[in-house]
Amino acid sequence: MKIKGFKAWRPDETFVKDVASVPYDVVSYDEAQLLSKGNPKSFLNVVRADINFPKDCDPYSDEVYKKAKYNLDKLINDKVLIKEKNDSIYLYSQKLDDHIQYGIVATCHIEDYENGIIKIHEKTRNAKELDRVRYVESQNAHTGPVFLAYRDSKKINDHVDKLKLSKPLYHFVADDNVEHTLWKFNENSEIINEFKKIPNAYVADGHHRSASAVKVGVDRRNNNRNHNGKELYNYFLAVLFPESELKILPYNRVVISMNISVDEFRSSLVKDFIIEANGIDTPRNPGEICMFIEGAWNTLTLRNKKDISDPVMKLDVSILQNYILSPILEINDPRESTNIDFVGGIKGTKELEDWVNQEKAIMAFSLFPTSMKDLFDVADAGKLMPPKSTWFEPKLRSGLLVNIFE
């Protein structure tokens, strides 16, 4: 696969903690406002510019995209962001509790995405993809990196081990206790050559960011008579992590309401599942689903445990969808249904209980995490997982490195 360095715009070291923000799509309007309160340097003002408007504003209005561009330009004009003189590739580490992961920050060629060298496992939503297309076009930049995974390479690991012993550009602990460190490679060619030997990378998180970056690049390519393949729009910003260092948490579900009684629901459920009212809130093994309803936790296990060879059908999120959500609760398209919501595993099962106990939902499902092997198997088979099948933690920060098209 092809990667290259880029002339990053990055925060002055004095402001790095103020600038760095969570990704645009993991926080609500209210959460983003709270996180950025009193901090005009927060990059949330760029990636979630709707927080600069009343809550009932249209987040897809022209004014929001213009405000995002204004806020990015202001960070540059105020010298909060400074520009690198040379194309560079970076090493970025994140540490949360006892988990640490090291990723290579570079730009990836859109042709690798088009040709299936960079593989996906999730379908995008048209509205969200269009939003990111408009965002990239209005910013003339990639401001949030795509989270990519690749199978481990000893030689890349050796380069990482050597660099992480040197003095970093940044080191700070964010308010959520995630420790962030950033280094710069002195020489790009060695790491670029090693990635040429990597046959595939996989979009772990950032399907809409990668799809929109490719759409913008293809459009500009088609409209540029002098296109030569070296233009910055041919590449998108990414952080590439080795498979062994990544941690996937479950992506749990809450169901808002149902048009049958709880007794009818249980009667339908028992046809396909063994139900244990054991109070366990977290699945112990793949193939178990924990359900919270009427104030109690139950463990569901599929009665017919025949071998399911299809890499998508055997996922616990698929079993939940195909045996419960769709046939019993009539939630046929979880991407579009307003009767389901998704809760990242980082919030724990207490969050699921609160949804039900506070009557915001009628039931909740706690799932066993999808594995990296599952992700690779699905992507390699050219298939797609159900939406919200994986939750990676810790999340990449936006604003640490920005790639502006010259």
mmCIF file of C-alpha atoms in Angstrom, residues 5-10 82-93 103-106 159-160 162-171 181-191 400-401:
data_model
loop_
_atom_site.group_PDB
_atom_site.id
_atom_site.type_symbol
_atom_site.label_atom_id
_atom_site.label_comp_id
_atom_site.label_asym_id
_atom_site.label_seq_id
_atom_site.Cartn_x
_atom_site.Cartn_y
_atom_site.Cartn_z
ATOM 1 C CA GLY A 5 4.279 12.274 4.493
ATOM 2 C CA PHE A 6 2.545 15.638 4.511
ATOM 3 C CA LYS A 7 3.163 19.216 5.610
ATOM 4 C CA ALA A 8 1.004 19.173 8.697
ATOM 5 C CA TRP A 9 -0.600 22.078 10.422
ATOM 6 C CA ARG A 10 -0.323 21.251 14.115
ATOM 7 C CA ILE A 82 1.697 26.191 12.942
ATOM 8 C CA LYS A 83 2.825 24.617 9.686
ATOM 9 C CA GLU A 84 5.586 22.062 9.222
ATOM 10 C CA LYS A 85 8.224 23.026 6.643
ATOM 11 C CA ASN A 86 8.675 19.510 5.279
ATOM 12 C CA ASP A 87 6.574 16.448 4.506
ATOM 13 C CA SER A 88 6.617 14.317 7.616
ATOM 14 C CA ILE A 89 5.303 11.027 8.969
ATOM 15 C CA TYR A 90 4.510 10.724 12.671
ATOM 16 C CA LEU A 91 4.151 8.177 15.440
ATOM 17 C CA TYR A 92 1.143 8.660 17.708
ATOM 18 C CA SER A 93 0.550 6.740 20.928
ATOM 19 C CA GLY A 103 -0.043 4.264 15.193
ATOM 20 C CA ILE A 104 1.718 5.680 12.138
ATOM 21 C CA VAL A 105 0.240 9.010 11.009
ATOM 22 C CA ALA A 106 0.537 9.518 7.265
ATOM 23 C CA HIS A 159 11.076 1.425 13.616
ATOM 24 C CA VAL A 160 8.392 2.292 16.154
ATOM 25 C CA LYS A 162 13.396 2.951 18.061
ATOM 26 C CA LEU A 163 11.492 6.211 17.618
ATOM 27 C CA LYS A 164 9.499 6.016 20.847
ATOM 28 C CA LEU A 165 12.767 6.200 22.823
ATOM 29 C CA SER A 166 13.388 9.722 21.485
ATOM 30 C CA LYS A 167 11.968 13.014 22.709
ATOM 31 C CA PRO A 168 8.364 13.538 21.541
ATOM 32 C CA LEU A 169 6.834 16.634 19.990
ATOM 33 C CA TYR A 170 3.860 16.430 22.352
ATOM 34 C CA HIS A 171 2.939 14.614 25.508
ATOM 35 C CA THR A 181 2.232 11.289 22.754
ATOM 36 C CA LEU A 182 3.402 12.320 19.272
ATOM 37 C CA TRP A 183 6.816 11.866 17.635
ATOM 38 C CA LYS A 184 8.091 12.747 14.154
ATOM 39 C CA PHE A 185 10.142 10.395 11.995
ATOM 40 C CA ASN A 186 13.383 12.012 10.839
ATOM 41 C CA GLU A 187 13.368 9.959 7.643
ATOM 42 C CA ASN A 188 10.200 9.041 5.715
ATOM 43 C CA SER A 189 11.564 6.632 3.108
ATOM 44 C CA GLU A 190 12.213 3.662 5.414
ATOM 45 C CA ILE A 191 8.692 3.548 6.829
ATOM 46 C CA LEU A 400 -3.305 17.267 16.433
ATOM 47 C CA LEU A 401 -2.339 17.032 12.753
#
